[in-house]
Short mmCIF file of C-alpha atoms in Angstrom, two decimals:
data_model
loop_
_atom_site.label_atom_id
_atom_site.label_comp_id
_atom_site.label_asym_id
_atom_site.label_seq_id
_atom_site.Cartn_x
_atom_site.Cartn_y
_atom_site.Cartn_z
CA MET C 1 -10.63 12.32 -9.46
CA LEU C 2 -13.77 10.52 -7.89
CA LYS C 3 -14.23 6.96 -6.75
CA ARG C 4 -17.25 5.66 -5.79
CA ARG C 5 -20.43 7.69 -4.88
CA GLY C 6 -23.19 7.62 -2.63
CA LYS C 7 -21.66 6.53 0.83
CA ASN C 8 -21.97 8.39 4.11
CA PHE C 9 -18.17 9.24 4.01
CA ASN C 10 -19.18 12.53 5.87
CA GLN C 11 -20.50 10.70 8.82
CA ILE C 12 -17.56 7.57 8.94
CA TYR C 13 -14.38 9.89 8.10
CA ARG C 14 -15.58 13.02 10.31
CA ASN C 15 -12.40 13.76 11.45
CA PRO C 16 -9.64 14.62 9.56
CA LEU C 17 -7.15 13.83 12.59
CA PRO C 18 -7.38 11.86 15.50
CA VAL C 19 -7.82 15.21 17.65
CA THR C 20 -10.93 15.99 19.53
CA LEU C 21 -12.20 18.96 19.28
CA SER C 22 -13.92 21.32 22.56
CA VAL C 23 -17.08 21.72 19.91
CA ASP C 24 -17.11 17.86 19.36
CA LYS C 25 -17.17 17.05 23.24
CA TYR C 26 -19.12 20.03 24.21
CA GLY C 27 -21.11 21.21 21.15
CA GLN C 28 -21.32 24.43 19.45
CA ILE C 29 -21.22 27.65 21.12
CA PRO C 30 -24.84 28.81 21.43
CA PRO C 31 -26.00 31.28 18.78
CA THR C 32 -25.68 35.18 20.26
CA SER C 33 -27.00 38.32 19.16
CA LEU C 34 -26.19 42.04 20.05
CA ALA C 35 -29.81 42.95 21.26
CA ASN C 36 -30.28 39.84 23.41
CA PRO C 37 -28.59 39.97 26.71
CA VAL C 38 -29.49 37.02 27.79
CA SER C 39 -27.56 35.36 24.98
CA TRP C 40 -24.70 36.40 26.35
CA ILE C 41 -25.04 35.38 29.51
CA SER C 42 -25.20 31.88 27.95
CA LEU C 43 -22.49 32.43 26.11
CA ALA C 44 -20.34 33.60 29.12
CA CYS C 45 -21.38 30.54 31.03
CA ARG C 46 -20.40 28.29 28.07
CA LEU C 47 -17.06 29.88 27.43
CA LEU C 48 -16.28 29.66 31.17
CA TYR C 49 -17.25 25.74 31.27
CA ILE C 50 -15.16 25.38 28.00
CA TYR C 51 -12.19 27.19 29.29
CA SER C 52 -12.06 25.80 33.05
CA HIS C 53 -12.10 22.11 31.30
CA LEU C 54 -9.24 20.77 30.24
CA PRO C 55 -9.16 20.37 26.59
CA PRO C 56 -10.72 17.15 25.62
CA ARG C 57 -8.46 14.24 24.98
CA GLU C 58 -9.12 10.21 24.16
CA GLU C 59 -7.44 7.44 25.21
CA LEU C 60 -4.23 7.16 23.52
CA THR C 61 -3.96 4.72 21.03
CA LYS C 62 -1.26 1.55 21.87
CA VAL C 63 0.95 1.48 19.04
CA ILE C 64 3.76 -1.71 19.63
CA SER C 65 7.12 -1.60 18.06
CA ASP C 66 8.66 -5.44 17.35
CA GLU C 67 11.95 -5.79 18.96
CA ASP C 68 14.26 -5.13 15.54
CA GLY C 69 12.54 -1.73 15.52
CA LEU C 70 11.18 -2.50 12.12
CA THR C 71 7.48 -2.27 12.05
CA PHE C 72 5.03 -0.48 14.25
CA SER C 73 1.46 -1.97 14.74
CA VAL C 74 -1.76 -1.26 16.31
CA ALA C 75 -3.19 -4.98 17.62
CA ASP C 76 -6.51 -3.56 19.17
CA ASP C 77 -9.57 -2.93 16.82
CA GLN C 78 -10.45 0.06 18.23
CA GLY C 79 -7.39 2.04 18.11
CA SER C 80 -7.12 0.86 14.23
CA MET C 81 -10.04 2.08 13.41
CA ARG C 82 -9.48 5.11 15.32
CA LEU C 83 -6.32 5.91 13.26
CA TRP C 84 -7.78 4.63 10.00
CA ARG C 85 -10.98 6.66 9.99
CA GLN C 86 -9.67 9.87 11.43
CA GLY C 87 -6.70 10.92 8.95
CA PHE C 88 -6.20 7.36 7.39
CA PHE C 89 -3.08 6.35 8.80
CA GLY C 90 -1.49 2.87 8.66
CA LYS C 91 -2.34 -0.14 6.60
CA GLY C 92 -3.42 -3.53 7.31
CA THR C 93 -1.00 -5.80 6.88
CA LEU C 94 -2.65 -8.17 4.63
CA SER C 95 -4.85 -5.70 3.02
CA ARG C 96 -4.37 -2.85 0.24
CA SER C 97 -5.22 -0.11 2.72
CA GLU C 98 -7.95 -0.12 5.23
CA PRO C 99 -7.66 -3.29 7.32
CA SER C 100 -10.23 -5.48 5.79
CA TRP C 101 -8.91 -9.32 5.88
CA LYS C 102 -11.32 -10.75 8.36
CA ALA C 103 -14.05 -9.84 6.48
CA ARG C 104 -12.66 -10.89 3.13
CA VAL C 105 -11.67 -14.16 4.49
CA GLU C 106 -15.00 -14.77 6.14
CA GLN C 107 -16.68 -13.89 2.87
CA ARG C 108 -14.28 -15.90 0.85
CA LEU C 109 -14.61 -19.40 3.77
CA GLY C 110 -18.28 -18.95 3.50
CA LEU C 111 -18.38 -18.22 7.40
CA THR C 112 -20.65 -15.31 6.99
CA ASN C 113 -23.86 -13.98 4.80
CA ALA C 114 -22.96 -10.33 4.86
CA GLU C 115 -22.17 -8.69 1.59
CA ASN C 116 -18.96 -6.41 1.55
CA ILE C 117 -17.37 -5.20 -1.45
CA ALA C 118 -13.55 -4.96 -0.17
CA SER C 119 -11.61 -2.97 -2.72
CA GLU C 120 -9.36 -6.27 -3.23
CA ASP C 121 -12.49 -7.91 -4.75
CA VAL C 122 -12.75 -4.81 -7.37
CA THR C 123 -9.06 -5.81 -8.18
CA ALA C 124 -9.91 -9.59 -8.49
CA VAL C 125 -12.77 -9.23 -10.64
CA ARG C 126 -10.81 -6.54 -13.09
CA ARG C 127 -7.95 -9.04 -13.18
CA GLY C 128 -9.95 -12.27 -13.78
CA GLU C 129 -11.56 -10.62 -16.70
CA ARG C 130 -7.97 -9.91 -18.30
CA LYS C 131 -6.84 -13.47 -17.36
CA ALA C 132 -9.74 -14.68 -19.40
CA PHE C 133 -9.06 -12.54 -22.61
CA LYS C 134 -5.58 -13.97 -22.31
CA GLY C 135 -6.74 -17.31 -22.42
CA LEU C 136 -8.68 -16.87 -25.25
CA ARG C 137 -5.76 -14.46 -27.23
CA GLN C 138 -3.51 -17.73 -26.59
CA GLU C 139 -5.87 -20.18 -28.25
CA ALA C 140 -6.31 -17.63 -31.19
CA GLN C 141 -2.58 -17.41 -31.59
CA LYS C 142 -2.10 -21.09 -31.63
CA LEU C 143 -4.78 -21.23 -34.52
CA GLU C 144 -3.00 -18.28 -36.11
CA GLN C 145 0.17 -19.89 -36.17
CA LEU C 146 -0.90 -23.40 -37.67
CA GLY C 147 -3.34 -21.40 -40.14
CA ARG C 148 0.42 -20.02 -41.74
CA LEU C 149 1.77 -23.59 -41.59
CA ARG C 150 -1.39 -25.29 -43.36
CA VAL C 151 -5.18 -24.72 -44.32
CA LEU C 152 -7.21 -24.61 -41.01
CA ASN C 153 -10.08 -27.30 -41.48
CA GLU C 154 -13.60 -26.05 -40.72
CA ASP C 155 -14.13 -26.76 -37.00
CA GLU C 156 -10.71 -24.59 -36.17
CA GLN C 157 -11.69 -21.79 -38.58
CA ALA C 158 -15.05 -21.88 -37.09
CA ARG C 159 -13.39 -22.11 -33.80
CA TYR C 160 -10.93 -19.10 -34.48
CA LYS C 161 -13.87 -17.18 -35.65
CA SER C 162 -15.70 -17.49 -32.54
CA LEU C 163 -12.56 -16.53 -30.30
CA VAL C 164 -12.00 -13.27 -32.44
CA ASP C 165 -15.79 -12.43 -31.52
CA GLN C 166 -15.38 -13.36 -28.03
CA MET C 167 -12.13 -10.98 -27.75
CA ASP C 168 -13.90 -8.36 -29.76
CA ALA C 169 -17.06 -8.18 -27.61
CA MET C 170 -14.88 -8.01 -24.43
CA ARG C 171 -12.64 -5.30 -25.86
CA LEU C 172 -15.98 -3.46 -26.74
CA GLY C 173 -17.70 -4.07 -23.36
CA LYS C 174 -14.57 -2.58 -21.66
CA GLU C 175 -14.69 0.46 -23.89
CA THR C 176 -18.41 1.63 -23.24
CA ALA C 177 -18.14 1.29 -19.66
CA GLU C 178 -15.53 3.24 -19.59
CA SER C 179 -16.60 5.90 -22.03
CA GLU C 180 -20.26 5.65 -20.16
CA SER C 181 -18.45 6.61 -16.98
CA ALA C 182 -16.72 9.19 -18.38
CA LEU C 183 -19.88 10.51 -20.01
CA LYS C 184 -21.45 10.58 -16.87
CA ASP C 185 -19.12 13.06 -15.01
CA GLU C 186 -17.06 14.68 -18.04
CA SER C 187 -14.87 16.51 -15.62
CA VAL C 188 -13.62 13.16 -13.81
CA ALA C 189 -11.07 11.41 -15.68
CA THR C 190 -11.59 7.66 -14.51
CA ASP C 191 -8.14 6.77 -13.32
CA LYS C 192 -8.24 3.07 -13.94
CA GLY C 193 -11.20 2.87 -16.24
CA GLU C 194 -12.80 1.85 -13.12
CA PRO C 195 -16.58 1.38 -14.61
CA GLU C 196 -19.84 2.13 -12.52
CA ASP C 197 -21.41 -1.38 -12.73
CA ILE C 198 -18.17 -2.75 -11.04
CA GLY C 199 -19.56 -3.36 -7.61
CA ARG C 200 -22.66 -5.32 -9.62
CA LYS C 201 -19.95 -7.36 -11.54
CA VAL C 202 -18.17 -7.97 -8.24
CA GLN C 203 -21.23 -9.04 -6.23
CA GLU C 204 -22.06 -11.30 -8.74
CA SER C 205 -18.46 -13.10 -8.80
CA LEU C 206 -18.87 -13.53 -5.00
CA LYS C 207 -22.18 -15.45 -5.61
CA ILE C 208 -20.78 -17.27 -8.17
CA SER C 209 -18.10 -18.46 -5.94
CA LEU C 210 -20.14 -18.85 -2.64
CA VAL C 211 -22.26 -21.08 -4.88
CA GLU C 212 -19.51 -23.19 -6.03
CA GLU C 213 -18.05 -23.47 -2.75
CA ASP C 214 -20.84 -24.56 -1.21
CA ASP C 215 -21.32 -27.38 -4.31
CA ASN C 216 -17.99 -28.42 -5.24
CA PHE C 217 -15.64 -27.51 -2.10
CA PRO C 218 -16.62 -28.89 1.18
CA VAL C 219 -14.80 -27.89 4.25
CA SER C 220 -12.27 -30.92 4.16
CA GLU C 221 -11.01 -29.58 0.75
CA LEU C 222 -10.04 -26.18 2.68
CA ARG C 223 -6.33 -25.23 2.04
CA GLU C 224 -4.49 -26.64 5.26
CA GLU C 225 -3.94 -22.92 6.12
CA ASP C 226 -7.26 -22.06 6.36
CA ARG C 227 -8.58 -25.03 8.11
CA THR C 228 -6.08 -23.77 11.19
CA LEU C 229 -7.74 -20.52 11.09
CA ILE C 230 -11.37 -22.09 11.35
CA ASP C 231 -12.42 -22.66 15.00
CA PRO C 232 -14.57 -26.14 14.61
CA GLU C 233 -16.86 -25.83 17.03
CA THR C 234 -18.17 -22.32 16.23
CA ASN C 235 -17.27 -22.19 12.61
CA THR C 236 -15.83 -18.71 12.99
CA LEU C 237 -12.25 -17.28 12.70
CA ARG C 238 -10.01 -18.14 15.78
CA ALA C 239 -7.77 -15.02 14.96
CA ASN C 240 -7.66 -11.79 13.46
CA LEU C 241 -4.32 -11.85 11.97
CA GLU C 242 -3.92 -8.84 10.43
CA ALA C 243 -3.15 -5.70 12.74
CA LEU C 244 -2.65 -1.65 10.92
CA GLN C 245 0.92 -1.19 10.62
CA LEU C 246 1.99 2.25 10.67
CA GLN C 247 5.29 3.95 8.74
CA LYS C 248 7.86 5.55 10.95
CA THR C 249 6.96 8.65 9.67
CA GLU C 250 3.31 8.14 10.50
CA VAL C 251 4.39 6.84 14.16
CA PHE C 252 6.26 9.77 14.29
CA PHE C 253 3.93 12.11 13.45
CA LEU C 254 1.28 10.92 15.60
CA LEU C 255 3.67 10.93 18.70
CA PHE C 256 5.26 14.32 17.87
CA ALA C 257 2.89 16.55 16.21
CA LEU C 258 -0.51 14.98 17.76
CA ASP C 259 0.57 13.34 20.92
CA ALA C 260 -2.22 10.47 20.14
CA VAL C 261 -0.39 7.60 20.41
CA LYS C 262 1.83 5.85 22.99
CA VAL C 263 4.67 3.50 21.75
CA PHE C 264 5.39 0.56 23.51
CA LYS C 265 8.47 -1.44 23.08
CA ASN C 266 9.26 -4.72 24.96
CA ASP C 267 6.08 -3.52 27.23
CA SER C 268 7.62 -0.28 28.40
CA SER C 269 6.57 2.88 26.80
CA LEU C 270 9.02 4.95 24.34
CA LEU C 271 9.63 8.24 25.19
CA LEU C 272 9.67 10.75 22.32
CA GLN C 273 13.28 10.93 22.37
CA GLU C 274 13.55 7.29 22.15
CA LEU C 275 11.34 6.95 19.58
CA PHE C 276 13.25 9.48 17.66
CA TYR C 277 16.74 8.03 17.62
CA ALA C 278 14.41 4.24 16.76
CA CYS C 279 13.47 6.16 13.32
CA LEU C 280 16.64 7.65 12.88
CA GLY C 281 19.01 4.12 12.96
CA SER C 282 22.72 4.43 12.81
CA SER C 283 22.87 7.37 10.39
CA HIS C 284 23.57 10.77 12.61
CA SER C 285 23.43 12.89 9.80
CA PRO C 286 20.79 15.98 8.87
CA ASP C 287 20.25 14.42 5.26
CA ASN C 288 18.82 11.20 7.08
CA LYS C 289 16.19 9.41 4.55
CA PHE C 290 13.96 9.42 7.48
CA LEU C 291 14.63 13.41 8.60
CA LEU C 292 14.23 14.21 4.75
CA ASP C 293 10.68 11.89 4.54
CA TYR C 294 9.29 13.39 8.12
CA VAL C 295 9.80 17.19 7.17
CA VAL C 296 7.76 16.61 4.10
CA TYR C 297 5.47 14.58 5.61
CA HIS C 298 4.54 16.61 8.11
CA HIS C 299 4.65 19.82 5.74
CA PHE C 300 1.87 17.97 3.60
CA ARG C 301 0.22 16.99 6.73
CA SER C 302 0.02 20.33 8.11
CA LEU C 303 -1.43 21.48 4.61
CA GLY C 304 -4.60 19.12 5.00
CA TYR C 305 -3.26 16.60 2.61
CA CYS C 306 -3.31 12.83 3.37
CA ALA C 307 0.01 11.57 2.81
CA ARG C 308 0.44 7.82 2.48
CA SER C 309 3.50 5.53 0.94
CA GLY C 310 4.28 6.04 -2.71
CA LEU C 311 5.87 2.65 -3.25
CA LYS C 312 3.71 1.39 -6.05
CA PHE C 313 4.45 4.55 -8.31
CA GLY C 314 7.92 4.83 -7.54
CA CYS C 315 7.94 7.91 -5.46
CA ASP C 316 8.44 8.28 -1.68
CA MET C 317 4.45 9.70 -1.05
CA ILE C 318 1.17 9.99 -2.45
CA LEU C 319 -1.05 12.91 -1.70
CA TYR C 320 -5.22 12.83 -1.65
CA LYS C 321 -6.99 15.50 -0.84
CA ARG C 322 -9.27 13.66 1.94
CA GLY C 323 -8.25 9.98 1.86
CA PRO C 324 -7.99 6.29 -0.23
CA PRO C 325 -11.79 5.70 0.22
CA MET C 326 -12.99 9.19 -1.53
CA LEU C 327 -10.65 10.37 -4.24
CA HIS C 328 -7.48 8.75 -5.93
CA ALA C 329 -4.39 9.97 -4.52
CA GLU C 330 -3.94 13.62 -7.23
CA TYR C 331 -0.31 14.10 -6.69
CA ALA C 332 3.25 11.95 -6.23
CA VAL C 333 5.79 13.10 -4.06
CA LEU C 334 9.60 12.67 -4.86
CA VAL C 335 11.64 13.46 -1.67
CA VAL C 336 14.93 15.03 -3.17
CA ARG C 337 17.70 16.47 -0.78
CA ASP C 338 18.61 20.00 -2.51
CA GLY C 339 21.84 20.00 -4.28
CA ASP C 340 22.04 15.68 -4.11
CA CYS C 341 23.65 14.39 -7.26
CA GLY C 342 23.01 10.83 -6.38
CA TRP C 343 20.65 8.44 -7.90
CA THR C 344 17.87 11.55 -8.32
CA ASP C 345 19.37 12.97 -11.32
CA TRP C 346 17.12 14.70 -14.21
CA PRO C 347 16.52 11.44 -16.10
CA ASP C 348 15.65 9.64 -13.10
CA PHE C 349 12.82 12.68 -12.93
CA MET C 350 11.87 11.84 -16.60
CA ALA C 351 11.28 8.14 -15.56
CA LEU C 352 9.28 8.60 -12.58
CA ALA C 353 7.05 11.52 -14.35
CA ARG C 354 6.45 8.70 -17.23
CA VAL C 355 5.40 6.57 -14.70
CA VAL C 356 3.19 8.69 -12.63
CA GLY C 357 1.85 10.69 -15.69
CA GLY C 358 0.46 6.95 -16.46
CA VAL C 359 -1.84 6.71 -13.45
CA ARG C 360 -2.72 10.32 -14.29
CA LYS C 361 -1.19 12.39 -11.04
CA THR C 362 1.03 14.94 -10.79
CA LEU C 363 4.88 14.65 -9.99
CA VAL C 364 5.99 16.90 -7.36
CA LEU C 365 9.59 17.24 -6.90
CA VAL C 366 10.05 18.42 -3.01
CA PHE C 367 13.31 19.75 -2.67
CA VAL C 368 14.75 20.00 0.94
CA GLU C 369 17.20 21.97 2.37
CA CYS C 370 19.28 20.77 5.09
CA PRO C 371 20.83 22.37 8.36
CA THR C 372 24.64 21.65 8.87
CA GLN C 373 25.86 19.02 10.76
CA GLU C 374 27.32 21.90 13.13
CA GLU C 375 23.56 22.90 13.55
CA PHE C 376 22.20 19.47 13.80
CA ASP C 377 25.01 17.71 16.31
CA GLU C 378 24.52 21.09 18.46
CA ILE C 379 20.54 20.46 18.93
CA LEU C 380 21.23 16.51 19.06
CA LEU C 381 23.62 17.09 21.80
CA SER C 382 21.01 19.20 24.00
CA GLU C 383 18.15 17.72 25.93
CA LEU C 384 16.14 16.32 22.70
CA ASP C 385 12.41 17.50 24.38
CA ARG C 386 9.62 18.51 21.97
CA CYS C 387 10.96 21.95 21.49
CA ALA C 388 14.23 21.01 20.43
CA LEU C 389 12.74 18.98 17.96
CA SER C 390 10.71 21.83 16.68
CA ARG C 391 13.69 23.51 16.57
CA LEU C 392 15.74 20.78 14.41
CA PHE C 393 12.26 20.90 12.11
CA LEU C 394 12.68 24.33 11.77
CA ARG C 395 16.33 24.33 10.38
CA TYR C 396 14.73 22.44 7.60
CA LYS C 397 13.50 24.21 4.37
CA VAL C 398 11.07 22.53 1.81
CA THR C 399 10.41 23.81 -1.80
CA GLU C 400 7.50 21.99 -4.16
CA VAL C 401 8.34 22.01 -8.02
CA VAL C 402 5.60 20.47 -10.29
CA TYR C 403 7.13 18.42 -13.04
CA LYS C 404 5.21 18.14 -16.23
CA ARG C 405 6.15 16.66 -19.63
CA TRP C 406 5.55 19.12 -22.24
CA SER C 407 5.01 17.65 -25.83
CA PRO C 408 5.09 21.30 -28.03
CA SER C 409 3.71 19.37 -31.09
CA ARG C 410 0.68 18.68 -28.98
CA THR C 411 -0.16 22.35 -27.62
CA ARG C 412 0.53 23.62 -30.81
CA ASP C 413 -2.28 25.29 -32.65
CA MET P 1 8.33 -9.55 12.91
CA SER P 2 11.36 -10.77 10.82
CA ILE P 3 11.31 -10.00 7.11
CA ALA P 4 10.81 -13.80 6.58
CA GLN P 5 7.75 -14.16 9.06
CA GLN P 6 5.68 -10.96 7.36
CA THR P 7 6.46 -12.28 3.51
CA LEU P 8 5.30 -15.85 4.88
CA THR P 9 2.05 -14.10 6.39
CA ASN P 10 1.71 -12.18 2.88
CA LEU P 11 1.88 -15.10 0.77
CA VAL P 12 -0.05 -17.37 2.57
CA HIS P 13 -2.77 -15.00 3.65
CA TYR P 14 -3.01 -12.41 0.93
CA ASN P 15 -1.87 -14.35 -2.45
CA LEU P 16 -3.27 -17.65 -0.91
CA TRP P 17 -0.53 -19.56 -1.65
CA THR P 18 0.12 -23.28 -0.21
CA ASP P 19 2.70 -24.98 1.65
CA VAL P 20 5.10 -22.12 2.31
CA THR P 21 8.23 -22.68 4.22
CA VAL P 22 10.90 -20.75 5.69
CA HIS P 23 14.65 -22.04 4.60
CA ASP P 24 17.77 -22.12 6.38
CA VAL P 25 20.61 -20.96 4.35
CA GLN P 26 23.90 -21.71 5.17
CA GLU P 27 26.20 -19.00 4.62
CA SER P 28 29.74 -19.94 3.37
CA ALA P 29 32.35 -18.07 5.53
CA GLU P 30 34.03 -15.96 2.84
CA SER P 31 31.07 -14.30 1.34
CA THR P 32 29.60 -11.15 2.44
CA PRO P 33 26.24 -11.96 5.14
CA TYR P 34 23.06 -12.65 3.13
CA ARG P 35 20.57 -9.56 3.28
CA PHE P 36 17.83 -11.74 2.36
CA ALA P 37 15.69 -14.57 3.74
CA LEU P 38 14.57 -17.70 1.15
CA LEU P 39 11.39 -19.21 1.20
CA SER P 40 9.61 -21.39 -1.37
CA GLY P 41 6.02 -22.30 -1.65
CA LEU P 42 3.34 -23.27 -4.29
CA PRO P 43 1.00 -20.48 -5.83
CA PRO P 44 -2.23 -20.76 -6.30
CA SER P 45 -2.32 -20.77 -9.66
CA LYS P 46 0.74 -20.50 -12.57
CA LEU P 47 2.39 -17.37 -12.51
CA ASP P 48 3.63 -17.51 -15.51
CA GLN P 49 2.09 -19.20 -18.60
CA SER P 50 5.25 -21.34 -19.74
CA ASP P 51 5.33 -22.39 -16.14
CA LYS P 52 4.85 -26.48 -15.63
CA GLU P 53 1.66 -27.07 -13.61
CA GLY P 54 2.60 -27.29 -9.67
CA LEU P 55 5.82 -25.72 -9.82
CA ARG P 56 7.41 -24.58 -6.45
CA GLU P 57 8.50 -21.18 -6.21
CA TRP P 58 11.26 -19.93 -5.10
CA VAL P 59 11.06 -16.50 -2.96
CA ILE P 60 13.51 -14.35 -1.86
CA ALA P 61 12.32 -11.90 1.09
CA ARG P 62 14.36 -8.44 0.75
CA LEU P 63 14.14 -5.07 2.71
CA LEU P 64 13.33 -2.31 0.44
CA GLU P 65 14.78 0.37 2.76
CA ASP P 66 18.20 -1.68 2.22
CA ARG P 67 18.83 0.44 -0.93
CA HIS P 68 22.35 -1.67 -1.28
CA SER P 69 22.22 -3.85 -4.34
CA SER P 70 24.64 -5.58 -7.05
CA MET P 71 24.96 -8.25 -9.16
CA SER P 72 27.07 -10.05 -6.65
CA GLU P 73 23.72 -10.34 -4.19
CA ILE P 74 21.47 -12.02 -7.33
CA GLU P 75 24.11 -14.50 -7.86
CA GLN P 76 23.66 -15.00 -4.03
CA PHE P 77 19.90 -15.33 -4.16
CA PHE P 78 20.91 -18.57 -6.74
CA ARG P 79 23.56 -19.80 -5.14
CA ALA P 80 21.62 -19.93 -1.56
CA ILE P 81 18.97 -22.42 -3.54
CA GLU P 82 21.35 -24.14 -5.58
CA SER P 83 22.59 -25.15 -1.87
CA LEU P 84 18.91 -27.23 -1.13
CA ALA P 85 17.70 -27.76 -4.62
CA PRO P 86 19.00 -27.63 -8.28
CA ARG P 87 19.39 -24.05 -9.92
CA PRO P 88 16.01 -22.74 -10.94
CA LYS P 89 15.43 -20.38 -14.07
CA ARG P 90 14.02 -17.58 -12.05
CA VAL P 91 13.42 -16.66 -8.29
CA THR P 92 10.52 -14.38 -7.30
CA LEU P 93 11.87 -11.25 -5.47
CA ALA P 94 9.76 -10.37 -2.27
CA LEU P 95 10.63 -6.19 -1.66
CA VAL P 96 9.00 -5.59 2.15
CA ASN P 97 8.43 -1.65 2.82
CA ASP P 98 7.83 -0.59 6.27
CA ASP P 99 4.39 0.34 5.92
CA ALA P 100 3.94 -4.03 5.20
CA THR P 101 3.36 -3.73 1.44
CA VAL P 102 5.16 -6.63 -0.39
CA THR P 103 6.03 -6.06 -4.22
CA TYR P 104 7.12 -9.00 -6.45
CA TYR P 105 9.60 -8.83 -8.85
CA PHE P 106 10.19 -11.92 -11.15
CA VAL P 107 14.48 -12.08 -11.25
CA HIS P 108 15.61 -14.20 -14.14
CA ASP P 109 18.87 -16.15 -14.31
CA GLY P 110 20.07 -14.76 -17.82
CA ALA P 111 17.94 -13.14 -20.62
CA ILE P 112 14.59 -14.66 -21.47
CA LYS P 113 12.08 -13.95 -24.20
CA PRO P 114 9.51 -11.08 -22.71
CA ARG P 115 6.31 -12.05 -21.97
CA GLN P 116 3.19 -11.10 -23.74
CA ASN P 117 1.07 -8.53 -21.64
#
């Protein structure tokens, strides 16, 4: 399910993980041919050079844990950009996914001339259209009610007719936009009916809002909250209120599996073991929710998927083939402890499958088999270094089951 | 950041509410401790078509991770507000996820006519 085309995604999101390869740093290995001994020498020199140096490492990104250990966030822009662009980790605290609050606010308050379209603006336009439609509908329904009580006069009849026409036009406009985008790429089912010309619409609406701001809303009429944001001398934002926030599974993956971050709490850096216990919380049992989630997260990350929170679809994770900017998530993952008869029962699967089906994703039930409490305790008692943690995670078994609703009457010949 | 602070930032700078305040709620001694924070503010436009213009909205901020929930807790939401203002017809429940997503739900005090989508 393709989202938007024509952007240089391959350049911006070149690395799927925040890891620098030797190839990136030292360049490709020179072409060699068997018949040309000189090329062997240059190959040998290059290999010797690479193997005599330590593998390239970027500076570790600084992640700050708050005092309660509830949130992990990256405050510096460079680190945020690294973790977002290389693997789509985290989420802007004031954005839907990529941190875009600063750019959005600058645009809203008219502090910049740049024309960026954030995904939030696209949603705002769609919601605005829907709201306008609802307003018309409400007025029409009032007239209908009135019409049942008495005969409408001419003005009212004319008004009612124009309302109905306007609503029909809006419905028609939506349908043609959807069918057009479906025609353009038949194999692609439009996920949320996002028409191709949405970019143009958003730009128009942004321009309108900017014009309105200049004419009708002088700076003195800004929200009190906005005025405190702006530095009156330079007419720029005082600070970026947004940080990139990482989930527990993400921050643990970045430290345990990739060693790409350094986690700080109260100015001292946390050891892997300390982070593990911080994520684990108070329940030290093998079926701890963090452990189950992490096992599944690590599993899908290892398979090359980009896994992100599935909160908005009522599941534990959603899986992207590359990442949120390019493709809509294809799978919704529910983590189930094997043998659990808690809240994840068959009726719950059914309910979730309907929700997930409604947004055209495939539901994947992931059953996790846990080690016994004795095995778990034994590993936790030993020194918890990377090796011991690997041993612990190896005791977990992950099985995926795709859950699909089948309606016999629709598939019958 | 506390859940109250997270919700406040989200309301003011993401959903563009104004005049948002965090309220101190007095817990009565015998009841179980509150697992939520209480806020109130003014949304940029009416949240429901049947609302009065300029209605002050009550928001209950709660951690999503905290799976425990019960009818008595929902009653606590309204009790906490009652100690400050007349009992409202509904509150807005803000669920804070560990990735800083805040999802909002209406909790009505009793049954209401469903609204047209």
